[in-house]
Short mmCIF file of C-alpha atoms in Angstrom, two decimals:
data_model
loop_
_atom_site.label_atom_id
_atom_site.label_comp_id
_atom_site.label_asym_id
_atom_site.label_seq_id
_atom_site.Cartn_x
_atom_site.Cartn_y
_atom_site.Cartn_z
CA UNK A 1 147.25 103.78 56.65
CA UNK A 2 145.68 106.26 54.22
CA UNK A 3 147.80 104.95 51.37
CA UNK A 4 146.95 101.31 52.09
CA UNK A 5 143.22 101.92 52.50
CA UNK A 6 142.72 104.24 49.51
CA UNK A 7 142.56 101.50 46.84
CA UNK A 8 139.95 99.66 48.89
CA UNK A 9 137.89 102.81 49.27
CA UNK A 10 138.00 103.35 45.50
CA UNK A 11 136.93 99.74 45.01
CA UNK A 12 133.98 100.21 47.33
CA UNK A 13 132.97 103.42 45.59
CA UNK A 14 132.77 101.71 42.20
CA UNK A 15 129.67 99.77 43.25
CA UNK A 16 126.24 100.52 41.76
CA UNK A 17 124.48 103.72 42.74
CA UNK A 18 122.03 101.99 45.09
CA UNK A 19 124.89 100.50 47.10
CA UNK A 20 127.27 103.48 47.18
CA UNK A 21 125.71 104.94 50.30
CA UNK A 22 125.81 101.58 52.12
CA UNK A 23 129.42 101.00 51.08
CA UNK A 24 130.49 104.46 52.24
CA UNK A 25 128.69 104.06 55.57
CA UNK A 26 130.30 100.69 56.23
CA UNK A 27 133.74 102.00 55.25
CA UNK A 28 133.30 104.92 57.64
CA UNK A 29 132.02 102.57 60.34
CA UNK A 30 135.04 100.29 60.14
CA UNK A 31 137.56 103.14 60.25
CA UNK A 32 135.85 105.19 62.95
CA UNK A 33 137.92 105.71 66.08
CA UNK A 34 136.27 104.10 69.11
CA UNK A 35 135.05 106.33 71.89
CA UNK A 36 136.89 105.96 75.20
CA UNK A 37 134.97 103.45 77.29
CA UNK A 38 133.87 104.55 80.76
CA UNK A 39 135.34 102.72 83.73
CA UNK A 40 133.33 99.57 84.35
CA UNK A 41 131.64 99.27 87.70
CA UNK A 42 130.14 96.03 88.94
CA UNK A 43 126.37 96.42 89.15
CA UNK A 44 123.55 93.92 89.57
CA UNK A 45 121.91 92.93 86.30
CA UNK A 46 118.33 94.27 86.18
CA UNK A 47 115.45 91.95 85.60
CA UNK A 48 113.81 91.99 82.22
CA UNK A 49 111.05 94.52 81.78
CA UNK A 50 108.14 94.22 79.35
CA UNK A 51 108.04 96.70 76.50
CA UNK A 52 105.04 98.64 77.69
CA UNK A 53 104.33 102.30 77.09
CA UNK A 54 105.60 104.58 79.87
CA UNK A 55 103.06 105.80 82.40
CA UNK A 56 101.90 109.42 82.14
CA UNK A 57 103.81 111.84 84.36
CA UNK A 58 101.60 112.81 87.35
CA UNK A 59 100.62 116.42 87.77
CA UNK A 60 102.80 118.34 90.27
CA UNK A 61 101.37 118.58 93.76
CA UNK A 62 101.10 121.74 95.82
CA UNK A 63 104.08 122.58 98.01
CA UNK A 64 104.05 120.86 101.40
CA UNK A 65 105.93 121.36 104.65
CA UNK A 66 106.11 117.59 105.18
CA UNK A 67 109.42 115.79 104.75
CA UNK A 68 109.97 114.81 101.12
CA UNK A 69 109.26 111.20 100.18
CA UNK A 70 112.34 109.41 98.82
CA UNK A 71 112.09 108.76 95.09
CA UNK A 72 111.86 105.07 94.15
CA UNK A 73 114.70 103.56 92.15
CA UNK A 74 114.00 103.62 88.43
CA UNK A 75 112.71 100.37 86.95
CA UNK A 76 114.66 98.63 84.19
CA UNK A 77 113.97 100.45 80.96
CA UNK A 78 111.38 99.08 78.61
CA UNK A 79 112.18 98.42 74.98
CA UNK A 80 111.64 101.46 72.76
CA UNK A 81 108.46 101.72 70.76
CA UNK A 82 108.36 100.31 67.24
CA UNK A 83 110.31 102.41 64.78
CA UNK A 84 107.43 102.35 62.33
CA UNK A 85 103.70 102.00 62.73
CA UNK A 86 103.43 98.30 61.86
CA UNK A 87 101.51 96.16 64.33
CA UNK A 88 104.04 94.36 66.56
CA UNK A 89 104.05 90.59 66.82
CA UNK A 90 101.95 89.26 69.69
CA UNK A 91 103.97 88.03 72.62
CA UNK A 92 106.47 89.68 74.97
CA UNK A 93 109.15 92.14 73.84
CA UNK A 94 111.63 92.51 76.69
CA UNK A 95 114.94 94.24 77.27
CA UNK A 96 117.75 94.21 79.83
CA UNK A 97 121.51 94.54 80.19
CA UNK A 98 123.88 91.64 80.74
CA UNK A 99 127.08 92.08 82.74
CA UNK A 100 129.86 89.57 82.18
CA UNK A 101 133.59 89.12 81.92
CA UNK A 102 135.56 89.71 78.74
CA UNK A 103 139.08 88.72 79.70
CA UNK A 104 139.91 90.69 82.84
CA UNK A 105 137.38 93.44 82.14
CA UNK A 106 133.73 93.63 83.15
CA UNK A 107 131.54 94.24 80.11
CA UNK A 108 127.87 95.11 79.90
CA UNK A 109 125.73 94.64 76.81
CA UNK A 110 122.09 95.46 76.15
CA UNK A 111 119.80 92.89 74.63
CA UNK A 112 116.21 92.47 73.54
CA UNK A 113 114.23 89.24 73.83
CA UNK A 114 111.08 88.17 72.03
CA UNK A 115 108.91 85.45 73.58
CA UNK A 116 105.98 84.11 71.53
CA UNK A 117 102.41 84.42 72.66
CA UNK A 118 100.83 81.25 74.05
CA UNK A 119 102.01 78.29 76.09
CA UNK A 120 105.54 77.04 75.54
CA UNK A 121 106.06 73.36 74.68
CA UNK A 122 107.13 71.07 77.56
CA UNK A 123 110.78 71.33 76.54
CA UNK A 124 110.58 75.14 76.27
CA UNK A 125 110.76 77.43 73.26
CA UNK A 126 113.72 76.97 70.94
CA UNK A 127 115.93 80.07 70.69
CA UNK A 128 117.30 82.01 67.73
CA UNK A 129 120.11 84.50 68.45
CA UNK A 130 120.19 87.39 65.94
CA UNK A 131 123.27 89.61 65.52
CA UNK A 132 122.77 92.91 63.68
CA UNK A 133 125.22 94.50 61.24
CA UNK A 134 127.12 97.79 61.35
CA UNK A 135 124.96 100.92 61.44
CA UNK A 136 122.06 98.91 62.91
CA UNK A 137 120.55 98.54 66.36
CA UNK A 138 118.90 95.44 67.79
CA UNK A 139 115.43 96.95 67.42
CA UNK A 140 116.08 98.02 63.83
CA UNK A 141 117.31 94.53 63.02
CA UNK A 142 114.22 92.97 64.57
CA UNK A 143 111.90 95.19 62.57
CA UNK A 144 113.84 95.00 59.32
CA UNK A 145 114.00 91.20 59.31
CA UNK A 146 110.49 90.70 60.71
CA UNK A 147 111.93 87.77 62.62
CA UNK A 148 109.59 88.24 65.59
CA UNK A 149 106.55 87.76 63.36
CA UNK A 150 108.14 84.65 61.86
CA UNK A 151 109.07 83.37 65.33
CA UNK A 152 105.49 83.82 66.52
CA UNK A 153 104.24 81.62 63.68
CA UNK A 154 106.89 78.94 64.12
CA UNK A 155 107.19 79.01 67.91
CA UNK A 156 110.66 80.43 68.65
CA UNK A 157 112.10 82.83 71.18
CA UNK A 158 114.48 85.37 69.63
CA UNK A 159 117.43 87.07 71.35
CA UNK A 160 118.98 90.26 69.93
CA UNK A 161 122.30 91.28 71.54
CA UNK A 162 123.29 94.86 70.75
CA UNK A 163 126.85 96.05 70.29
CA UNK A 164 127.51 99.11 72.45
CA UNK A 165 128.56 102.50 71.12
CA UNK A 166 131.45 102.48 73.58
CA UNK A 167 132.79 99.28 71.98
CA UNK A 168 132.34 100.66 68.47
CA UNK A 169 130.82 104.03 67.49
CA UNK A 170 128.84 102.42 64.65
CA UNK A 171 127.88 99.24 66.54
CA UNK A 172 130.14 97.02 64.40
CA UNK A 173 131.05 93.59 65.74
CA UNK A 174 134.82 93.08 65.44
CA UNK A 175 134.70 89.89 63.38
CA UNK A 176 138.10 90.72 61.87
CA UNK A 177 139.91 90.91 65.23
CA UNK A 178 142.25 87.94 65.77
CA UNK A 179 141.55 87.67 69.52
CA UNK A 180 137.80 87.74 68.88
CA UNK A 181 138.12 85.04 66.22
CA UNK A 182 139.82 82.85 68.83
CA UNK A 183 137.00 83.27 71.33
CA UNK A 184 137.81 86.55 73.09
CA UNK A 185 136.37 90.04 72.74
CA UNK A 186 132.58 90.04 72.73
CA UNK A 187 132.30 86.24 72.43
CA UNK A 188 132.16 85.37 76.17
CA UNK A 189 129.68 88.18 76.80
CA UNK A 190 127.30 86.92 74.10
CA UNK A 191 127.65 83.32 75.29
CA UNK A 192 127.04 84.32 78.91
CA UNK A 193 123.98 86.31 77.86
CA UNK A 194 122.58 83.29 76.02
CA UNK A 195 123.12 81.10 79.08
CA UNK A 196 121.33 83.59 81.32
CA UNK A 197 118.31 83.79 79.02
CA UNK A 198 118.13 80.01 78.60
CA UNK A 199 118.06 79.54 82.37
CA UNK A 200 115.70 82.42 83.15
CA UNK A 201 113.00 81.32 80.70
CA UNK A 202 113.40 77.55 80.59
CA UNK A 203 114.19 77.53 76.87
CA UNK A 204 115.09 74.39 74.92
CA UNK A 205 118.87 73.96 75.17
CA UNK A 206 118.86 71.35 72.40
CA UNK A 207 117.52 73.88 69.89
CA UNK A 208 119.62 77.03 70.10
CA UNK A 209 120.58 78.67 66.79
CA UNK A 210 122.64 81.73 65.92
CA UNK A 211 122.62 83.89 62.81
CA UNK A 212 123.50 87.37 61.64
CA UNK A 213 123.76 89.86 58.80
CA UNK A 214 127.05 91.24 57.42
CA UNK A 215 129.32 91.98 60.41
CA UNK A 216 126.74 90.20 62.56
CA UNK A 217 127.11 87.12 60.36
CA UNK A 218 130.86 87.24 60.86
CA UNK A 219 130.35 87.43 64.62
CA UNK A 220 127.71 84.67 64.66
CA UNK A 221 130.15 82.39 62.85
CA UNK A 222 132.87 83.14 65.40
CA UNK A 223 130.59 82.45 68.38
CA UNK A 224 129.40 79.14 66.88
CA UNK A 225 132.90 77.96 65.96
CA UNK A 226 134.17 78.67 69.48
CA UNK A 227 131.15 77.17 71.27
CA UNK A 228 129.78 74.46 68.95
CA UNK A 229 128.22 72.46 71.78
CA UNK A 230 125.81 75.33 72.44
CA UNK A 231 124.31 75.62 68.95
CA UNK A 232 122.25 73.26 66.81
CA UNK A 233 122.63 75.37 63.67
CA UNK A 234 124.17 78.48 62.14
CA UNK A 235 122.81 81.02 59.63
CA UNK A 236 124.95 83.60 57.80
CA UNK A 237 123.42 86.31 55.57
CA UNK A 238 125.91 88.34 53.49
CA UNK A 239 128.77 87.46 55.80
CA UNK A 240 132.58 87.48 55.45
CA UNK A 241 134.64 84.32 55.63
CA UNK A 242 136.03 83.26 58.99
CA UNK A 243 139.57 83.75 60.24
CA UNK A 244 140.89 86.58 58.06
CA UNK A 245 141.24 90.37 58.14
CA UNK A 246 143.05 91.06 61.45
CA UNK A 247 142.85 94.85 60.90
CA UNK A 248 140.34 97.34 59.53
CA UNK A 249 142.18 97.52 56.22
CA UNK A 250 142.38 93.72 56.15
CA UNK A 251 138.65 93.52 56.90
CA UNK A 252 137.82 95.64 53.87
CA UNK A 253 140.06 93.44 51.76
CA UNK A 254 138.13 90.37 52.91
CA UNK A 255 134.79 92.04 52.19
CA UNK A 256 135.86 92.79 48.63
CA UNK A 257 138.05 89.82 47.74
CA UNK A 258 137.72 87.13 50.40
CA UNK A 259 141.00 85.49 51.37
CA UNK A 260 141.73 82.21 49.64
CA UNK A 261 144.94 81.68 51.61
CA UNK A 262 143.01 81.58 54.91
CA UNK A 263 140.04 79.42 53.91
CA UNK A 264 141.51 76.04 54.89
CA UNK A 265 144.09 77.13 57.45
CA UNK A 266 141.59 79.07 59.57
CA UNK A 267 139.39 75.98 59.94
CA UNK A 268 142.43 73.79 60.62
CA UNK A 269 143.23 76.08 63.56
CA UNK A 270 139.68 75.70 64.91
CA UNK A 271 139.86 71.91 64.68
CA UNK A 272 143.24 71.94 66.42
CA UNK A 273 141.78 73.97 69.31
CA UNK A 274 138.60 71.88 69.41
CA UNK A 275 139.30 68.18 68.69
CA UNK A 276 136.12 66.21 68.08
CA UNK A 277 134.28 69.25 66.73
CA UNK A 278 130.57 68.30 66.42
CA UNK A 279 128.47 68.75 63.30
CA UNK A 280 127.40 72.37 62.66
CA UNK A 281 124.46 72.55 60.20
CA UNK A 282 124.80 75.82 58.29
CA UNK A 283 122.75 77.93 55.89
CA UNK A 284 124.50 80.60 53.82
CA UNK A 285 122.44 83.35 52.14
CA UNK A 286 124.05 85.77 49.70
CA UNK A 287 123.01 88.27 47.04
CA UNK A 288 124.73 87.90 43.69
CA UNK A 289 124.80 91.71 43.25
CA UNK A 290 126.30 92.44 46.68
CA UNK A 291 129.23 94.80 46.19
CA UNK A 292 129.84 95.44 49.88
CA UNK A 293 130.49 91.85 51.03
CA UNK A 294 131.06 90.24 47.67
CA UNK A 295 129.84 86.72 46.76
CA UNK A 296 133.38 85.33 46.82
CA UNK A 297 132.93 85.28 50.60
CA UNK A 298 130.06 82.82 50.26
CA UNK A 299 132.27 80.61 48.09
CA UNK A 300 134.90 80.61 50.84
CA UNK A 301 132.32 80.11 53.61
CA UNK A 302 130.91 77.14 51.72
CA UNK A 303 134.34 75.53 51.64
CA UNK A 304 134.82 76.25 55.35
CA UNK A 305 131.43 74.72 56.21
CA UNK A 306 132.36 71.58 54.28
CA UNK A 307 135.64 71.33 56.21
CA UNK A 308 134.18 71.96 59.66
CA UNK A 309 131.51 69.31 59.02
CA UNK A 310 134.05 66.81 57.63
CA UNK A 311 132.25 66.62 54.28
CA UNK A 312 134.44 65.48 51.37
CA UNK A 313 134.71 67.94 48.49
CA UNK A 314 133.14 65.31 46.22
CA UNK A 315 129.96 65.04 48.33
CA UNK A 316 126.93 65.23 45.97
CA UNK A 317 125.07 68.55 45.88
CA UNK A 318 121.34 68.82 45.19
CA UNK A 319 120.52 71.99 43.27
CA UNK A 320 117.07 73.57 43.10
CA UNK A 321 116.27 76.54 40.84
CA UNK A 322 113.51 78.83 42.15
CA UNK A 323 111.69 81.32 39.94
CA UNK A 324 111.32 84.83 41.24
CA UNK A 325 107.58 85.35 40.93
CA UNK A 326 105.73 88.61 41.52
CA UNK A 327 107.33 89.53 44.85
CA UNK A 328 110.58 87.62 44.79
CA UNK A 329 113.92 87.21 43.09
CA UNK A 330 115.11 84.09 41.29
CA UNK A 331 117.49 82.05 43.39
CA UNK A 332 119.25 78.72 43.67
CA UNK A 333 119.50 76.36 46.63
CA UNK A 334 122.53 74.08 46.85
CA UNK A 335 121.96 71.38 49.49
CA UNK A 336 124.53 68.98 50.93
CA UNK A 337 123.37 65.99 52.97
CA UNK A 338 125.01 63.49 55.26
CA UNK A 339 122.79 60.49 54.80
CA UNK A 340 119.27 61.88 55.15
CA UNK A 341 120.30 64.91 57.21
CA UNK A 342 120.65 68.31 55.55
CA UNK A 343 123.97 69.74 56.74
CA UNK A 344 124.62 72.67 54.42
CA UNK A 345 122.29 74.89 52.40
CA UNK A 346 123.73 77.59 50.14
CA UNK A 347 121.21 80.15 48.85
CA UNK A 348 122.36 82.31 45.92
CA UNK A 349 119.89 85.12 45.22
CA UNK A 350 120.01 86.88 41.85
CA UNK A 351 119.92 90.71 41.79
CA UNK A 352 120.05 91.01 45.60
CA UNK A 353 122.45 93.66 46.88
CA UNK A 354 123.80 94.08 50.43
CA UNK A 355 120.43 93.74 52.14
CA UNK A 356 118.31 91.28 54.11
CA UNK A 357 116.26 89.34 51.57
CA UNK A 358 112.51 89.83 51.99
CA UNK A 359 112.94 92.44 54.72
CA UNK A 360 111.33 95.80 55.43
CA UNK A 361 112.82 98.10 52.79
CA UNK A 362 111.90 101.23 54.78
CA UNK A 363 114.91 100.42 56.95
CA UNK A 364 118.51 100.38 55.73
CA UNK A 365 120.08 97.11 54.60
CA UNK A 366 116.73 95.46 53.82
CA UNK A 367 115.24 94.45 50.47
CA UNK A 368 111.50 93.98 50.04
CA UNK A 369 112.05 91.49 47.23
CA UNK A 370 112.20 87.90 48.43
CA UNK A 371 112.83 85.11 49.08
CA UNK A 372 112.09 85.70 52.77
CA UNK A 373 115.42 85.10 54.50
CA UNK A 374 113.80 84.89 57.94
CA UNK A 375 111.52 82.09 56.75
CA UNK A 376 114.47 80.33 55.10
CA UNK A 377 116.37 80.41 58.39
CA UNK A 378 113.45 79.18 60.49
CA UNK A 379 112.68 76.39 58.01
CA UNK A 380 116.32 75.26 58.05
CA UNK A 381 116.63 75.45 61.84
CA UNK A 382 113.46 73.41 62.21
CA UNK A 383 115.30 70.38 60.83
CA UNK A 384 117.98 70.34 63.54
CA UNK A 385 118.62 69.93 67.25
CA UNK A 386 121.78 69.40 69.31
#
């Protein structure tokens, strides 16, 4: 394994200085040995708890001869405080754990949920599901992308599943795993979690969207392709193509080179498993200077999105060139329509490395320079419903 992975490691290490640390961290994350998972025990799922500050610990009382009072059961844990001192978005910031089946095993997964301030529309808030990348937590992803602030403005609930350290020591989603690509692994847990949140909060089932960054983008794609009836749209930022890898070494090969041999065949397998696959509006965001998940992956994802949406290769493409401006980077938008409906948007961002465009640069894998990827996603999702 060392011999086969060494050339890929050298390839990753040839990236620009600003990306060397990210590349090394992601290489280490992929090759880390998983920690042994504790035996799963069936437990009731706690109710969601608001992210309020913990109450002060009461002063100890004097010793008493009376029988001790039984301690109450601990309440579900609140979401941790903001990582930085920015003002949080108004609304509710909740957390809980979901317990569900993954094959024959019981799996639990933590998640965080943002609900906007104010009254929900009669049909309920639409929902965006956000999947973080390797070396990120759900709360870091929320703060880095500033998606909660964007969701407050646009009127969306946002769900952040978090990969457990027992599943992967660096919180990587296993997008390269063949069984996961076919709908196993973490997929049923994420789908069950979404269903629980939709029911508990009366959210709009016709407007559920899923997106992610890097490994999270790979996982978001897998979830959407295996459960297309659940989602009205898909967003992938710096993600690998679908259906390739099948090992950690293979995953690194995909990140660096894509996999042209699997572009069409992987989608053909999806369509064989799911006859009558519905339309899946998709936005793809990629930095031209990304040396961790290279732009060839966006080229392959674009082809896969055309295939899954039954769009002929000769379908006209509308191209818009956007100047960078004072706080942004120049970029191009390539839009593909079916009639009047926008089905595919491909955003190519000049000079952007492996980072969330327009994010909070104080956190890893975020670039302060725009365009604002969170706004791009919300604007695209606003055009669609299932």
